[in-house]
CSV table of N, CA and C in Angstrom, one decimal:
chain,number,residue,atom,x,y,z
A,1398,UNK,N,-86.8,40.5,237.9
A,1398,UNK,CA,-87.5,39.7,238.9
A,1398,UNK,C,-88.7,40.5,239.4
A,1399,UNK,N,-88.2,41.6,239.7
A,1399,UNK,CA,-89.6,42.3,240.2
A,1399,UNK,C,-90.7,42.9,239.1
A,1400,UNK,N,-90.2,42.5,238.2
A,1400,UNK,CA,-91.4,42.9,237.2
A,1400,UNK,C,-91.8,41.7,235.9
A,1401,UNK,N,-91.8,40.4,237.2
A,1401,UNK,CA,-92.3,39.5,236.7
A,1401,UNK,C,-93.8,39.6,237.1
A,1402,UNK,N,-95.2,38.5,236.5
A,1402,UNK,CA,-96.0,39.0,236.5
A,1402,UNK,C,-96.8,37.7,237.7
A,1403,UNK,N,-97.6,37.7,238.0
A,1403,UNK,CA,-98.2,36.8,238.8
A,1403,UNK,C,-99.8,37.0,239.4
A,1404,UNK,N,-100.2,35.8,239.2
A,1404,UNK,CA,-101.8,36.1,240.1
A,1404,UNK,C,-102.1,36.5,240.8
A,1405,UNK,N,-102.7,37.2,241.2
A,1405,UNK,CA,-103.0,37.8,242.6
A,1405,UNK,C,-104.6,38.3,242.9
A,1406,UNK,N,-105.8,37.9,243.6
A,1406,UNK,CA,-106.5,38.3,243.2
A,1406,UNK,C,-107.5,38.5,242.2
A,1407,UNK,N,-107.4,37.4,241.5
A,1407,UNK,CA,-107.7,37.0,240.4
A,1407,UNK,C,-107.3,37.5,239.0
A,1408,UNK,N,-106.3,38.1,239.0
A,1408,UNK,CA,-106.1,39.2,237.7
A,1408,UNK,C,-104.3,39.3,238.0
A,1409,UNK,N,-103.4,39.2,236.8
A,1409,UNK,CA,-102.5,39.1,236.8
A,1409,UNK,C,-101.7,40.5,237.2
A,1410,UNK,N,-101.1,40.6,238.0
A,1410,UNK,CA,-100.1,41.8,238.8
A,1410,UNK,C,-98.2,41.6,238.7
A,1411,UNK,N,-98.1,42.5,238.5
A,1411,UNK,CA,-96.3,42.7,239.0
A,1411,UNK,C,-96.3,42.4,240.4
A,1412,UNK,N,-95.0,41.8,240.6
A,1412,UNK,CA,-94.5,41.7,242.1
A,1412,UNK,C,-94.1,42.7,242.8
A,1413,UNK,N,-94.1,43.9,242.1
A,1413,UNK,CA,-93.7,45.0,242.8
A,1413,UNK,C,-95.3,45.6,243.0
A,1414,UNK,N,-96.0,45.2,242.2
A,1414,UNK,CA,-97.6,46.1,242.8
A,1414,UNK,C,-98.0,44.9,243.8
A,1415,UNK,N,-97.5,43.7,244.2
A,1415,UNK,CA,-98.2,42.7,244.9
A,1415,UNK,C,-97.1,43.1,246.1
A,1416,UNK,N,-96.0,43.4,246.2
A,1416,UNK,CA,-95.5,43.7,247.3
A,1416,UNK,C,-95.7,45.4,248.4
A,1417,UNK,N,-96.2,46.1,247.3
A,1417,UNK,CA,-96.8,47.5,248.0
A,1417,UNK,C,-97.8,46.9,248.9
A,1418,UNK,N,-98.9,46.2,248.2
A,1418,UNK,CA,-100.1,45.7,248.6
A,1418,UNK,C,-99.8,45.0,250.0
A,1419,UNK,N,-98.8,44.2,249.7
A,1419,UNK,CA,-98.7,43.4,251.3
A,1419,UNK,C,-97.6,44.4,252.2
A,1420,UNK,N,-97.2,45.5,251.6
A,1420,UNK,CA,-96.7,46.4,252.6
A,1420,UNK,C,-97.5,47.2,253.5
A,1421,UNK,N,-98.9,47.4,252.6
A,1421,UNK,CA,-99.6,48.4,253.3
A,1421,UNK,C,-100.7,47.5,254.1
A,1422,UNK,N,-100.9,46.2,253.9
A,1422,UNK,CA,-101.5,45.5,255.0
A,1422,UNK,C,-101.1,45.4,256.0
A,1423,UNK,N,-99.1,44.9,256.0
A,1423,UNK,CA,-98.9,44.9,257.3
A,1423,UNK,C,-98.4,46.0,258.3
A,1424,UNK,N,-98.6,47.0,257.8
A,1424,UNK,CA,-98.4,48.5,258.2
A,1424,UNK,C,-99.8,48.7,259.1
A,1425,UNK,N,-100.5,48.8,258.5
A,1425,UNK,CA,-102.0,48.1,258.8
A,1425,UNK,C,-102.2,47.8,260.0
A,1426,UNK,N,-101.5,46.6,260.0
A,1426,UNK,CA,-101.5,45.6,261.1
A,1426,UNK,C,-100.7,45.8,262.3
A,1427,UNK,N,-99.9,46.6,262.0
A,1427,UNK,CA,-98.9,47.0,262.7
A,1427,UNK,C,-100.0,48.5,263.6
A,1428,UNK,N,-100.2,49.1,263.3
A,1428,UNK,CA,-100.8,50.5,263.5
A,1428,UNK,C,-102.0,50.2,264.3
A,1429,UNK,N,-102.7,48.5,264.0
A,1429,UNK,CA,-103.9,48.7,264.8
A,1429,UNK,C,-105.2,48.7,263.7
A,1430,UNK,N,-105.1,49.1,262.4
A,1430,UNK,CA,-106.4,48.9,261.6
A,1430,UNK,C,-107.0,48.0,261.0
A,1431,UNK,N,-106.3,46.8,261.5
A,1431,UNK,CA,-106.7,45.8,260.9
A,1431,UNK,C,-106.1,45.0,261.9
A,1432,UNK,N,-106.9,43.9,261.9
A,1432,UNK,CA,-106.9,42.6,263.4
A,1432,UNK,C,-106.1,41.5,262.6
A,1433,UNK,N,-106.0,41.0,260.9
A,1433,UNK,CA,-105.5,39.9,260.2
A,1433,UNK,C,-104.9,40.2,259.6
A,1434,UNK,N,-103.8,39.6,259.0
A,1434,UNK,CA,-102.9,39.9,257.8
A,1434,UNK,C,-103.0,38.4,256.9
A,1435,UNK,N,-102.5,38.7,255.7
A,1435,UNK,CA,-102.4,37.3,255.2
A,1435,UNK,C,-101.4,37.2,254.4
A,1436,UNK,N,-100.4,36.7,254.5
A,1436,UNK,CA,-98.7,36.4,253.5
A,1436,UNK,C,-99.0,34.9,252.5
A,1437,UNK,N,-100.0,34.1,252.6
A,1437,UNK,CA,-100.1,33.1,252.1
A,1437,UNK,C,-100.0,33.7,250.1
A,1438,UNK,N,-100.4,34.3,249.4
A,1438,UNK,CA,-100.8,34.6,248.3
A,1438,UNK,C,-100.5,35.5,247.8
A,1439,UNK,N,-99.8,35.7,246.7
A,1439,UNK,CA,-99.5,34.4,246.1
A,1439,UNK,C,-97.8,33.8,246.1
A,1440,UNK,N,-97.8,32.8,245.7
A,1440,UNK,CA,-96.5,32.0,245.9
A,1440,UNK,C,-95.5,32.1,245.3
A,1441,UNK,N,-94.7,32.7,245.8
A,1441,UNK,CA,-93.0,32.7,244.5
A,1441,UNK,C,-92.5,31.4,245.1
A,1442,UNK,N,-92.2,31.1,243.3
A,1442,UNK,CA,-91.0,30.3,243.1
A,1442,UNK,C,-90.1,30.7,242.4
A,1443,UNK,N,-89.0,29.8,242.6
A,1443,UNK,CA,-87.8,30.5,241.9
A,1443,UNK,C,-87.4,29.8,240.9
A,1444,UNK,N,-87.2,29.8,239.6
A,1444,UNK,CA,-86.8,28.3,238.8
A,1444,UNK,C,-85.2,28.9,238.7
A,1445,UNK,N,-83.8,27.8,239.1
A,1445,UNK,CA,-82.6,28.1,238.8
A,1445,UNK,C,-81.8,27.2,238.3
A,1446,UNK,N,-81.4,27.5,237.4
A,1446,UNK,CA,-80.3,26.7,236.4
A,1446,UNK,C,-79.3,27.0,236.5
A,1447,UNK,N,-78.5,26.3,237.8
A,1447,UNK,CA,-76.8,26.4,238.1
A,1447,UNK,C,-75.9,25.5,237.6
A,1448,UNK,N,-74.9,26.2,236.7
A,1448,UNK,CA,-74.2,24.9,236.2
A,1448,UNK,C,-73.3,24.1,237.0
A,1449,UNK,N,-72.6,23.0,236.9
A,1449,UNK,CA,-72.2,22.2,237.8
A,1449,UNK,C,-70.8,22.8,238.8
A,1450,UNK,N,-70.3,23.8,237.9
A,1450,UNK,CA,-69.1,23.9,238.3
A,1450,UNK,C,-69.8,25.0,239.4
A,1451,UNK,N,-70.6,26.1,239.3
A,1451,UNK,CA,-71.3,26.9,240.4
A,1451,UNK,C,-71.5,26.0,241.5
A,1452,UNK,N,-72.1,24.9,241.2
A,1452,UNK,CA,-72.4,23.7,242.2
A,1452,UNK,C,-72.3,23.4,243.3
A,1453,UNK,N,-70.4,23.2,242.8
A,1453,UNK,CA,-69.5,22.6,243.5
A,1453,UNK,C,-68.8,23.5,244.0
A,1454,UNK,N,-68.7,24.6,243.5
A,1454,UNK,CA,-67.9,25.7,244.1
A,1454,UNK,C,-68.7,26.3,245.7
A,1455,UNK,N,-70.0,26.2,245.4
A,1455,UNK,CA,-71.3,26.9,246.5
A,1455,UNK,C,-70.8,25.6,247.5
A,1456,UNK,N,-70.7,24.4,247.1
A,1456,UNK,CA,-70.9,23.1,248.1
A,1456,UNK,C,-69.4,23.4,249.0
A,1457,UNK,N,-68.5,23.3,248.6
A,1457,UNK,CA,-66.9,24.4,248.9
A,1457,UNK,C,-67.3,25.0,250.0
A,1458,UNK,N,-67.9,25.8,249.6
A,1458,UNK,CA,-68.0,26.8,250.4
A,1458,UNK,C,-68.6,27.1,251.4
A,1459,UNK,N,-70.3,26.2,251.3
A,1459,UNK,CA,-70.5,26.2,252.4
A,1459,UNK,C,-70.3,25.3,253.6
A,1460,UNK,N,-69.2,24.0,253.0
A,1460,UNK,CA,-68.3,23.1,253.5
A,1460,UNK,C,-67.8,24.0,254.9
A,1461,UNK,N,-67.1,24.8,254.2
A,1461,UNK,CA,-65.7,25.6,254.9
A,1461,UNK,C,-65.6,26.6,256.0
A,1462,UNK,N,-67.5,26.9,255.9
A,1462,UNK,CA,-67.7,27.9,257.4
A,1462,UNK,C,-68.2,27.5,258.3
């Protein structure tokens, strides 16, 4: 997962080099060096293929609490 690849910036990056990047902005931001941050870019999705029986078992469950 984390060394799936994705746009960023115009040039394709790992999500682990795109997550440093948004660590050190909002550290940043945090400390005072910077007035803006931005979380918009780029966009995870998740694609998941649960089979039915997972389904129904998840739907159980979160029935039950």
């Amino acid at each position: 997962m984390m060394n799936g690849k994705v746009e960023y910036r115009k040039k394709n990056s790992s999500w682990r080099s795109v997550l440093l990047v948004k660590a050190r902005k909002l550290s940043y931001q945090l400390v005072g060096k910077r007035k803006t941050i931005e979380f918009i870019e780029p966009v995870f999705v998740v694609k998941r293929d649960d089979p039915d029986l997972f389904k129904k078992k998840k739907k159980t469950i979160l029935q039950n609490q």
